[in-house]
CSV table of N, CA, C and O in Angstrom, one decimal:
chain,number,residue,atom,x,y,z
X,19,MET,N,-49.6,122.0,-223.2
X,19,MET,CA,-48.2,122.3,-222.7
X,19,MET,C,-48.2,123.0,-221.3
X,19,MET,O,-47.4,122.7,-220.6
X,20,ASP,N,-49.3,123.8,-221.2
X,20,ASP,CA,-49.4,124.5,-219.8
X,20,ASP,C,-49.5,123.5,-218.7
X,20,ASP,O,-48.7,123.7,-217.6
X,21,MET,N,-50.2,122.5,-218.8
X,21,MET,CA,-50.4,121.6,-217.8
X,21,MET,C,-49.1,120.9,-217.5
X,21,MET,O,-48.7,120.5,-216.3
X,22,LEU,N,-48.3,120.4,-218.6
X,22,LEU,CA,-47.1,119.8,-218.4
X,22,LEU,C,-46.1,120.7,-217.6
X,22,LEU,O,-45.3,120.2,-216.8
X,23,ILE,N,-46.0,121.9,-218.0
X,23,ILE,CA,-45.0,122.9,-217.3
X,23,ILE,C,-45.5,122.9,-215.7
X,23,ILE,O,-44.6,122.9,-214.8
X,24,VAL,N,-46.7,123.2,-215.4
X,24,VAL,CA,-47.1,123.3,-214.2
X,24,VAL,C,-46.9,121.9,-213.4
X,24,VAL,O,-46.4,122.1,-212.2
X,25,LEU,N,-47.2,120.9,-214.0
X,25,LEU,CA,-47.0,119.6,-213.3
X,25,LEU,C,-45.4,119.3,-213.0
X,25,LEU,O,-45.0,118.8,-212.0
X,26,ASN,N,-44.6,119.8,-214.0
X,26,ASN,CA,-43.1,119.8,-213.8
X,26,ASN,C,-42.7,120.5,-212.6
X,26,ASN,O,-41.9,120.1,-211.8
X,27,ASN,N,-43.3,121.7,-212.5
X,27,ASN,CA,-42.9,122.6,-211.4
X,27,ASN,C,-43.3,122.0,-210.1
X,27,ASN,O,-42.5,122.0,-209.1
X,28,TYR,N,-44.4,121.4,-210.0
X,28,TYR,CA,-44.8,120.7,-208.8
X,28,TYR,C,-43.9,119.5,-208.4
X,28,TYR,O,-43.6,119.5,-207.3
X,29,LEU,N,-43.7,118.7,-209.4
X,29,LEU,CA,-42.9,117.5,-209.2
X,29,LEU,C,-41.4,117.9,-208.9
X,29,LEU,O,-40.7,117.3,-208.2
X,30,HIS,N,-40.9,119.1,-209.4
X,30,HIS,CA,-39.7,119.7,-209.0
X,30,HIS,C,-39.6,119.9,-207.5
X,30,HIS,O,-38.7,119.6,-206.8
X,31,ASP,N,-40.6,120.6,-207.1
X,31,ASP,CA,-40.8,120.8,-205.7
X,31,ASP,C,-40.8,119.6,-204.8
X,31,ASP,O,-40.1,119.6,-203.8
X,32,VAL,N,-41.5,118.7,-205.4
X,32,VAL,CA,-41.6,117.3,-204.6
X,32,VAL,C,-40.2,116.7,-204.5
X,32,VAL,O,-39.9,116.1,-203.5
X,33,ALA,N,-39.5,116.7,-205.7
X,33,ALA,CA,-38.3,116.1,-205.7
X,33,ALA,C,-37.4,116.7,-204.6
X,33,ALA,O,-36.5,116.1,-203.9
X,34,THR,N,-37.3,118.1,-204.3
X,34,THR,CA,-36.6,118.7,-203.5
X,34,THR,C,-37.0,118.3,-201.9
X,34,THR,O,-36.1,118.0,-201.3
X,35,ALA,N,-38.3,118.1,-201.8
X,35,ALA,CA,-38.9,117.6,-200.5
X,35,ALA,C,-38.2,116.1,-200.3
X,35,ALA,O,-37.7,115.7,-199.2
X,36,VAL,N,-38.3,115.4,-201.4
X,36,VAL,CA,-37.9,113.9,-201.2
X,36,VAL,C,-36.2,113.9,-200.9
X,36,VAL,O,-35.9,113.1,-200.0
X,37,LEU,N,-35.4,114.8,-201.5
X,37,LEU,CA,-34.0,114.7,-201.2
X,37,LEU,C,-33.8,115.1,-199.7
X,37,LEU,O,-33.1,114.3,-199.2
X,38,LEU,N,-34.4,116.2,-199.3
X,38,LEU,CA,-34.0,116.6,-198.0
X,38,LEU,C,-34.8,115.7,-197.0
X,38,LEU,O,-34.0,115.2,-196.0
X,39,SER,N,-36.0,115.2,-197.1
X,39,SER,CA,-36.5,114.3,-196.2
X,39,SER,C,-35.9,113.1,-196.1
X,39,SER,O,-35.7,112.4,-194.9
X,40,SER,N,-35.3,112.5,-197.2
X,40,SER,CA,-34.8,111.2,-197.2
X,40,SER,C,-33.3,111.4,-196.4
X,40,SER,O,-32.9,110.6,-195.5
X,41,ALA,N,-32.7,112.6,-196.5
X,41,ALA,CA,-31.5,112.8,-195.9
X,41,ALA,C,-31.7,112.9,-194.4
X,41,ALA,O,-30.9,112.4,-193.6
X,42,VAL,N,-32.8,113.5,-194.0
X,42,VAL,CA,-33.1,113.6,-192.5
X,42,VAL,C,-33.3,112.4,-191.8
X,42,VAL,O,-32.9,111.9,-190.9
X,43,ILE,N,-34.1,111.5,-192.6
X,43,ILE,CA,-34.5,110.2,-192.1
X,43,ILE,C,-33.2,109.3,-192.0
X,43,ILE,O,-32.9,108.6,-191.1
X,44,PHE,N,-32.4,109.4,-193.1
X,44,PHE,CA,-31.2,108.7,-193.0
X,44,PHE,C,-30.2,109.1,-191.9
X,44,PHE,O,-29.5,108.4,-191.3
X,45,TYR,N,-30.1,110.5,-191.6
X,45,TYR,CA,-29.4,110.9,-190.4
X,45,TYR,C,-29.8,110.4,-189.2
X,45,TYR,O,-29.0,109.9,-188.4
X,46,VAL,N,-31.3,110.2,-189.0
X,46,VAL,CA,-31.7,109.7,-187.7
X,46,VAL,C,-31.3,108.1,-187.7
X,46,VAL,O,-30.9,107.7,-186.7
X,47,LEU,N,-31.3,107.4,-188.9
X,47,LEU,CA,-30.8,106.0,-188.9
X,47,LEU,C,-29.4,106.0,-188.5
X,47,LEU,O,-29.0,105.0,-187.8
X,48,ALA,N,-28.7,106.9,-189.0
X,48,ALA,CA,-27.2,106.9,-188.8
X,48,ALA,C,-26.9,107.0,-187.3
X,48,ALA,O,-26.1,106.4,-186.6
X,49,ARG,N,-27.7,108.0,-186.5
X,49,ARG,CA,-27.4,108.1,-185.0
X,49,ARG,C,-27.7,106.9,-184.4
X,49,ARG,O,-27.2,106.4,-183.5
X,50,GLN,N,-29.0,106.3,-184.8
X,50,GLN,CA,-29.4,105.0,-184.1
X,50,GLN,C,-28.3,103.8,-184.3
X,50,GLN,O,-28.1,103.1,-183.5
X,51,ALA,N,-27.8,103.7,-185.5
X,51,ALA,CA,-26.7,102.8,-185.9
X,51,ALA,C,-25.5,103.0,-185.0
X,51,ALA,O,-24.9,102.2,-184.6
X,52,ARG,N,-25.2,104.3,-184.8
X,52,ARG,CA,-24.0,104.7,-184.0
X,52,ARG,C,-24.1,104.1,-182.6
X,52,ARG,O,-23.0,103.7,-182.0
X,53,ASP,N,-25.2,104.2,-182.1
X,53,ASP,CA,-25.5,103.8,-180.6
X,53,ASP,C,-25.8,102.2,-180.5
X,53,ASP,O,-25.8,101.8,-179.5
X,54,ALA,N,-25.8,101.6,-181.6
X,54,ALA,CA,-26.1,100.1,-181.6
X,54,ALA,C,-24.8,99.5,-182.0
X,54,ALA,O,-23.7,100.0,-181.9
X,55,GLY,N,-24.9,98.1,-182.1
X,55,GLY,CA,-23.7,97.3,-182.5
X,55,GLY,C,-23.2,97.4,-183.9
X,55,GLY,O,-23.7,98.2,-184.7
X,56,ASP,N,-22.3,96.6,-184.2
X,56,ASP,CA,-21.6,96.5,-185.4
X,56,ASP,C,-22.5,95.9,-186.5
X,56,ASP,O,-22.5,96.5,-187.7
X,57,GLY,N,-23.5,95.1,-186.2
X,57,GLY,CA,-24.4,94.7,-187.1
X,57,GLY,C,-25.4,95.7,-187.7
X,57,GLY,O,-25.7,95.7,-188.8
X,58,GLU,N,-25.7,96.6,-186.7
X,58,GLU,CA,-26.5,97.9,-187.2
X,58,GLU,C,-25.7,98.7,-188.1
X,58,GLU,O,-26.2,99.3,-189.0
X,59,LYS,N,-24.5,98.9,-187.7
X,59,LYS,CA,-23.7,99.8,-188.7
X,59,LYS,C,-23.5,99.2,-190.0
X,59,LYS,O,-23.5,99.9,-190.9
X,60,ARG,N,-23.3,97.9,-190.0
X,60,ARG,CA,-23.1,97.3,-191.3
X,60,ARG,C,-24.4,97.4,-192.2
X,60,ARG,O,-24.4,97.6,-193.4
X,61,SER,N,-25.6,97.2,-191.5
X,61,SER,CA,-26.9,97.4,-192.2
X,61,SER,C,-26.9,98.7,-192.7
X,61,SER,O,-27.5,99.1,-193.8
X,62,PHE,N,-26.6,99.8,-191.8
X,62,PHE,CA,-26.7,101.2,-192.3
X,62,PHE,C,-25.8,101.3,-193.5
X,62,PHE,O,-26.3,101.9,-194.5
X,63,ALA,N,-24.7,100.9,-193.5
X,63,ALA,CA,-23.8,101.1,-194.8
X,63,ALA,C,-24.3,100.3,-195.9
X,63,ALA,O,-24.3,100.9,-197.1
X,64,ARG,N,-25.0,99.1,-195.8
X,64,ARG,CA,-25.6,98.5,-197.0
X,64,ARG,C,-26.9,99.4,-197.5
X,64,ARG,O,-27.0,99.4,-198.7
X,65,ALA,N,-27.6,99.8,-196.6
X,65,ALA,CA,-28.8,100.6,-196.9
X,65,ALA,C,-28.4,101.9,-197.6
X,65,ALA,O,-29.2,102.4,-198.5
X,66,TYR,N,-27.3,102.5,-197.1
X,66,TYR,CA,-26.8,103.7,-197.7
X,66,TYR,C,-26.7,103.6,-199.1
X,66,TYR,O,-27.1,104.4,-200.0
X,67,ARG,N,-26.1,102.5,-199.7
X,67,ARG,CA,-26.0,102.3,-201.1
X,67,ARG,C,-27.1,102.2,-201.9
X,67,ARG,O,-27.4,102.8,-203.0
X,68,SER,N,-28.2,101.5,-201.3
X,68,SER,CA,-29.4,101.3,-201.9
X,68,SER,C,-30.3,102.7,-202.0
X,68,SER,O,-30.8,103.1,-203.0
X,69,LEU,N,-30.4,103.3,-200.8
X,69,LEU,CA,-31.1,104.5,-200.7
X,69,LEU,C,-30.6,105.7,-201.3
X,69,LEU,O,-31.2,106.6,-201.6
X,70,THR,N,-29.4,105.7,-201.5
X,70,THR,CA,-28.6,106.8,-202.4
X,70,THR,C,-29.3,106.9,-203.8
X,70,THR,O,-29.3,107.9,-204.3
X,71,ARG,N,-29.7,105.7,-204.3
X,71,ARG,CA,-30.4,105.7,-205.6
X,71,ARG,C,-31.7,106.7,-205.7
X,71,ARG,O,-31.8,107.5,-206.6
X,72,PHE,N,-32.4,106.6,-204.5
X,72,PHE,CA,-33.4,107.6,-204.4
X,72,PHE,C,-33.0,109.0,-204.3
X,72,PHE,O,-33.7,109.9,-205.1
X,73,ALA,N,-32.1,109.3,-203.7
X,73,ALA,CA,-31.6,110.7,-203.5
X,73,ALA,C,-31.0,111.2,-204.8
X,73,ALA,O,-31.2,112.3,-205.3
X,74,THR,N,-30.2,110.1,-205.4
X,74,THR,CA,-29.7,110.6,-206.8
X,74,THR,C,-30.9,110.8,-207.8
X,74,THR,O,-30.7,111.9,-208.6
X,75,GLY,N,-31.9,110.0,-207.8
X,75,GLY,CA,-33.1,110.4,-208.6
X,75,GLY,C,-33.6,111.6,-208.4
X,75,GLY,O,-34.1,112.3,-209.3
X,76,ALA,N,-33.8,111.9,-207.1
X,76,ALA,CA,-34.4,113.3,-206.9
X,76,ALA,C,-33.6,114.3,-207.3
X,76,ALA,O,-34.0,115.4,-207.8
X,77,LEU,N,-32.1,114.3,-207.1
X,77,LEU,CA,-31.3,115.3,-207.6
X,77,LEU,C,-31.2,115.4,-209.1
X,77,LEU,O,-31.3,116.6,-209.5
X,78,VAL,N,-31.3,114.4,-209.7
X,78,VAL,CA,-31.4,114.3,-211.2
X,78,VAL,C,-32.7,115.1,-211.7
X,78,VAL,O,-32.7,116.0,-212.4
X,79,TRP,N,-33.7,114.8,-211.1
X,79,TRP,CA,-35.0,115.4,-211.2
X,79,TRP,C,-35.0,116.9,-211.0
X,79,TRP,O,-35.6,117.7,-211.8
X,80,ILE,N,-34.4,117.3,-210.0
X,80,ILE,CA,-34.2,118.7,-209.6
X,80,ILE,C,-33.3,119.4,-210.6
X,80,ILE,O,-33.8,120.5,-211.1
X,81,ILE,N,-32.4,118.7,-211.2
X,81,ILE,CA,-31.5,119.4,-212.2
X,81,ILE,C,-32.3,119.4,-213.5
X,81,ILE,O,-32.3,120.5,-214.1
X,82,LEU,N,-32.8,118.2,-213.9
X,82,LEU,CA,-33.5,118.2,-215.2
X,82,LEU,C,-34.8,119.0,-215.2
X,82,LEU,O,-35.2,119.7,-216.2
X,83,GLY,N,-35.6,118.9,-214.1
X,83,GLY,CA,-36.8,119.6,-214.0
X,83,GLY,C,-36.6,121.1,-213.9
X,83,GLY,O,-37.5,121.9,-214.1
X,84,GLY,N,-35.5,121.5,-213.4
X,84,GLY,CA,-35.1,122.9,-213.3
X,84,GLY,C,-35.0,123.6,-214.5
X,84,GLY,O,-35.1,124.9,-214.7
X,85,ILE,N,-34.7,122.8,-215.7
X,85,ILE,CA,-34.4,123.4,-217.0
X,85,ILE,C,-35.7,124.0,-217.5
X,85,ILE,O,-35.7,125.2,-217.7
X,86,PRO,N,-36.8,123.3,-217.6
X,86,PRO,CA,-38.1,123.9,-218.1
X,86,PRO,C,-38.6,124.9,-217.2
X,86,PRO,O,-39.2,126.0,-217.5
X,87,ARG,N,-38.4,124.7,-215.9
X,87,ARG,CA,-38.9,125.6,-214.9
X,87,ARG,C,-38.3,127.0,-215.1
X,87,ARG,O,-38.8,128.0,-215.0
X,88,THR,N,-36.9,127.0,-215.4
X,88,THR,CA,-36.2,128.1,-215.6
X,88,THR,C,-36.7,128.8,-217.0
X,88,THR,O,-36.9,130.1,-216.9
X,89,ILE,N,-36.9,128.0,-217.9
X,89,ILE,CA,-37.2,128.6,-219.3
X,89,ILE,C,-38.6,129.3,-219.1
X,89,ILE,O,-38.7,130.3,-219.7
X,90,PHE,N,-39.5,128.7,-218.5
X,90,PHE,CA,-40.8,129.3,-218.3
X,90,PHE,C,-41.2,129.9,-217.0
X,90,PHE,O,-42.2,130.2,-216.8
X,91,PHE,N,-40.1,130.3,-216.5
X,91,PHE,CA,-40.3,130.9,-215.0
X,91,PHE,C,-41.2,132.2,-215.1
X,91,PHE,O,-42.2,132.3,-214.3
X,92,THR,N,-40.9,133.0,-216.1
X,92,THR,CA,-41.6,134.4,-216.2
X,92,THR,C,-43.1,134.0,-216.4
X,92,THR,O,-44.0,134.6,-215.8
X,93,LYS,N,-43.4,133.3,-217.3
X,93,LYS,CA,-44.8,133.1,-217.7
X,93,LYS,C,-45.6,132.4,-216.6
X,93,LYS,O,-46.8,132.8,-216.3
X,94,TYR,N,-45.1,131.3,-216.0
X,94,TYR,CA,-45.7,130.4,-215.1
X,94,TYR,C,-45.6,130.7,-213.6
X,94,TYR,O,-46.4,130.4,-212.8
X,95,GLU,N,-44.7,131.5,-213.2
X,95,GLU,CA,-44.5,131.7,-211.8
X,95,GLU,C,-44.4,133.2,-211.5
X,95,GLU,O,-45.1,133.7,-210.8
X,96,PHE,N,-43.6,134.0,-212.3
X,96,PHE,CA,-43.3,135.4,-212.0
X,96,PHE,C,-44.5,136.3,-212.1
X,96,PHE,O,-45.0,137.1,-211.4
X,97,ILE,N,-45.1,136.2,-213.5
X,97,ILE,CA,-46.1,136.9,-213.9
X,97,ILE,C,-47.4,136.8,-213.0
X,97,ILE,O,-47.9,137.7,-212.6
X,98,PRO,N,-47.9,135.4,-212.8
X,98,PRO,CA,-48.9,135.3,-211.8
X,98,PRO,C,-48.6,135.8,-210.4
X,98,PRO,O,-49.6,136.3,-209.7
X,99,ALA,N,-47.2,135.6,-210.0
X,99,ALA,CA,-47.0,136.1,-208.6
X,99,ALA,C,-47.1,137.8,-208.7
X,99,ALA,O,-47.5,138.4,-207.7
X,100,GLU,N,-46.6,138.2,-209.7
X,100,GLU,CA,-46.7,139.7,-209.8
X,100,GLU,C,-48.3,140.2,-209.9
X,100,GLU,O,-48.5,141.1,-209.1
X,101,LEU,N,-49.0,139.5,-210.6
X,101,LEU,CA,-50.4,139.9,-210.7
X,101,LEU,C,-51.1,139.8,-209.3
X,101,LEU,O,-52.0,140.5,-209.0
X,102,ASN,N,-50.7,138.8,-208.6
X,102,ASN,CA,-51.3,138.7,-207.3
X,102,ASN,C,-50.5,139.3,-206.1
X,102,ASN,O,-51.0,139.2,-204.8
X,103,GLY,N,-49.6,140.0,-206.5
X,103,GLY,CA,-48.8,140.8,-205.3
X,103,GLY,C,-48.1,140.0,-204.4
X,103,GLY,O,-47.7,140.2,-203.3
X,104,ILE,N,-47.5,138.7,-204.9
X,104,ILE,CA,-46.8,137.8,-203.9
X,104,ILE,C,-45.5,137.5,-204.5
X,104,ILE,O,-44.8,136.5,-204.2
X,105,VAL,N,-44.8,138.4,-205.3
X,105,VAL,CA,-43.4,138.1,-205.6
X,105,VAL,C,-42.5,137.9,-204.5
X,105,VAL,O,-41.5,137.0,-204.5
X,106,PRO,N,-42.5,138.8,-203.3
X,106,PRO,CA,-41.7,138.3,-202.2
X,106,PRO,C,-42.0,137.0,-201.7
X,106,PRO,O,-41.0,136.1,-201.2
X,107,ASP,N,-43.1,136.4,-201.8
X,107,ASP,CA,-43.4,135.1,-201.2
X,107,ASP,C,-42.8,134.0,-202.3
X,107,ASP,O,-42.1,133.0,-201.9
X,108,LEU,N,-42.8,134.5,-203.6
X,108,LEU,CA,-42.2,133.6,-204.6
X,108,LEU,C,-40.6,133.5,-204.5
X,108,LEU,O,-40.0,132.4,-204.5
X,109,ILE,N,-40.0,134.7,-204.2
X,109,ILE,CA,-38.7,134.7,-203.9
X,109,ILE,C,-38.2,134.0,-202.6
X,109,ILE,O,-37.3,133.1,-202.7
X,110,MET,N,-39.0,134.0,-201.6
X,110,MET,CA,-38.7,133.2,-200.4
X,110,MET,C,-38.9,131.8,-200.6
X,110,MET,O,-38.1,131.0,-200.2
X,111,LYS,N,-40.0,131.5,-201.4
X,111,LYS,CA,-40.1,130.0,-201.8
X,111,LYS,C,-38.8,129.5,-202.3
X,111,LYS,O,-38.4,128.5,-202.0
X,112,HIS,N,-38.3,130.1,-203.4
X,112,HIS,CA,-37.1,129.6,-204.1
X,112,HIS,C,-35.9,129.7,-203.3
X,112,HIS,O,-35.0,128.8,-203.3
X,113,VAL,N,-35.9,130.6,-202.3
X,113,VAL,CA,-34.6,130.7,-201.5
X,113,VAL,C,-34.7,129.4,-200.6
X,113,VAL,O,-33.7,128.7,-200.2
X,114,ILE,N,-35.9,129.0,-200.1
X,114,ILE,CA,-36.1,127.8,-199.1
X,114,ILE,C,-35.7,126.5,-200.0
X,114,ILE,O,-35.0,125.7,-199.4
X,115,LEU,N,-36.3,126.6,-201.3
X,115,LEU,CA,-36.0,125.3,-202.1
X,115,LEU,C,-34.6,125.2,-202.3
X,115,LEU,O,-34.1,124.1,-202.2
X,116,VAL,N,-33.9,126.2,-202.5
X,116,VAL,CA,-32.3,126.1,-202.8
X,116,VAL,C,-31.7,125.7,-201.5
X,116,VAL,O,-30.8,124.8,-201.5
X,117,ALA,N,-32.1,126.3,-200.4
X,117,ALA,CA,-31.5,125.9,-199.1
X,117,ALA,C,-31.8,124.3,-198.8
X,117,ALA,O,-30.9,123.6,-198.3
X,118,MET,N,-33.0,124.0,-199.2
X,118,MET,CA,-33.4,122.4,-199.0
X,118,MET,C,-32.4,121.6,-199.8
X,118,MET,O,-32.0,120.5,-199.3
X,119,VAL,N,-32.2,122.0,-201.1
X,119,VAL,CA,-31.4,121.1,-201.9
X,119,VAL,C,-30.0,121.0,-201.4
X,119,VAL,O,-29.3,120.1,-201.3
X,120,VAL,N,-29.4,122.2,-201.0
X,120,VAL,CA,-28.1,122.3,-200.5
X,120,VAL,C,-27.9,121.5,-199.2
X,120,VAL,O,-27.0,120.7,-199.1
X,121,ALA,N,-28.9,121.6,-198.3
X,121,ALA,CA,-28.9,120.9,-197.1
X,121,ALA,C,-29.0,119.4,-197.2
X,121,ALA,O,-28.2,118.6,-196.6
X,122,GLY,N,-29.8,119.0,-198.3
X,122,GLY,CA,-30.0,117.6,-198.7
X,122,GLY,C,-28.7,117.0,-199.1
X,122,GLY,O,-28.3,115.9,-198.7
X,123,VAL,N,-28.1,117.7,-200.0
X,123,VAL,CA,-26.8,117.1,-200.5
X,123,VAL,C,-25.7,117.1,-199.7
X,123,VAL,O,-25.0,116.0,-199.4
X,124,ILE,N,-25.7,118.2,-198.8
X,124,ILE,CA,-24.5,118.0,-197.6
X,124,ILE,C,-24.8,116.9,-196.7
X,124,ILE,O,-23.8,116.4,-196.4
X,125,MET,N,-26.1,116.7,-196.3
X,125,MET,CA,-26.4,115.7,-195.5
X,125,MET,C,-26.0,114.3,-196.1
X,125,MET,O,-25.6,113.3,-195.4
X,126,TRP,N,-26.4,114.2,-197.5
X,126,TRP,CA,-26.0,112.8,-198.2
X,126,TRP,C,-24.5,112.7,-198.1
X,126,TRP,O,-24.1,111.5,-198.0
X,127,VAL,N,-23.7,113.7,-198.4
X,127,VAL,CA,-22.3,113.5,-198.5
X,127,VAL,C,-21.8,113.1,-197.0
X,127,VAL,O,-20.9,112.1,-197.0
X,128,ARG,N,-22.3,113.7,-196.0
X,128,ARG,CA,-21.9,113.4,-194.6
X,128,ARG,C,-22.4,111.8,-194.3
X,128,ARG,O,-21.5,111.1,-193.6
X,129,MET,N,-23.5,111.5,-194.8
X,129,MET,CA,-24.0,110.3,-194.6
X,129,MET,C,-23.2,109.1,-195.2
X,129,MET,O,-22.9,108.0,-194.7
X,130,GLY,N,-22.6,109.5,-196.3
X,130,GLY,CA,-21.8,108.8,-197.1
X,130,GLY,C,-20.4,108.5,-196.3
X,130,GLY,O,-19.9,107.4,-196.4
X,131,ARG,N,-19.9,109.4,-195.7
X,131,ARG,CA,-18.7,109.4,-194.9
X,131,ARG,C,-18.9,108.4,-193.8
X,131,ARG,O,-18.1,107.4,-193.4
X,132,ILE,N,-20.1,108.6,-193.2
X,132,ILE,CA,-20.5,107.6,-191.9
X,132,ILE,C,-20.5,106.2,-192.5
X,132,ILE,O,-20.2,105.4,-191.9
X,133,ALA,N,-21.3,106.0,-193.6
X,133,ALA,CA,-21.5,104.7,-194.1
X,133,ALA,C,-20.1,104.0,-194.5
X,133,ALA,O,-20.0,103.0,-194.2
X,134,ARG,N,-19.2,104.7,-195.0
X,134,ARG,CA,-17.8,104.1,-195.3
X,134,ARG,C,-17.2,103.9,-194.0
X,134,ARG,O,-16.5,102.9,-193.9
X,135,GLU,N,-17.3,104.8,-193.1
X,135,GLU,CA,-16.7,104.5,-191.7
X,135,GLU,C,-17.4,103.1,-191.2
X,135,GLU,O,-16.5,102.4,-190.5
X,136,TYR,N,-18.6,103.0,-191.0
X,136,TYR,CA,-19.4,101.9,-190.5
X,136,TYR,C,-19.0,100.7,-191.4
X,136,TYR,O,-18.8,99.5,-190.8
X,137,SER,N,-18.8,100.8,-192.6
X,137,SER,CA,-18.6,99.6,-193.5
X,137,SER,C,-17.1,99.1,-193.1
X,137,SER,O,-16.9,98.0,-193.1
X,138,ALA,N,-16.3,100.0,-193.0
X,138,ALA,CA,-14.7,99.7,-192.8
X,138,ALA,C,-14.7,99.2,-191.3
X,138,ALA,O,-14.0,98.2,-191.2
X,139,ALA,N,-15.4,99.6,-190.4
X,139,ALA,CA,-15.3,99.2,-189.1
X,139,ALA,C,-15.9,97.6,-189.1
X,139,ALA,O,-15.5,96.8,-188.4
X,140,GLY,N,-17.0,97.3,-189.9
X,140,GLY,CA,-17.5,96.1,-190.0
X,140,GLY,C,-16.6,95.0,-190.6
X,140,GLY,O,-16.7,93.7,-190.4
X,141,GLU,N,-15.6,95.5,-191.5
X,141,GLU,CA,-14.6,94.7,-192.1
X,141,GLU,C,-13.4,94.3,-191.2
X,141,GLU,O,-12.7,93.3,-191.5
X,142,LYS,N,-13.3,95.0,-190.2
X,142,LYS,CA,-12.2,94.6,-189.3
X,142,LYS,C,-12.4,93.5,-188.4
X,142,LYS,O,-13.5,93.1,-188.0
């Protein structure tokens, strides 16, 4: 059981990184499409639909993986951090993780608006 909880916690952190990094990559692609022609914009809009599945999967893992992480937080994260004198580091880590999730979601929402705009422009 211990190994499963620790593995869940690591994968929870990875899902957070996947969400934000995919949003950043997609932001770069949106800027490139903006400066290119209509074909690039339509490609971006099509890719958005497909790649959003990865972001959604990461977000689902963040939510579902957060449940056992929260339940077992004291035993697997807080007490070890307290014993090692790194509670401020643990707090900072979780502040950064929350900021990453919020930033990733905001970026995906913005990319969705851009994708709809590019898709509509391609239909005209």
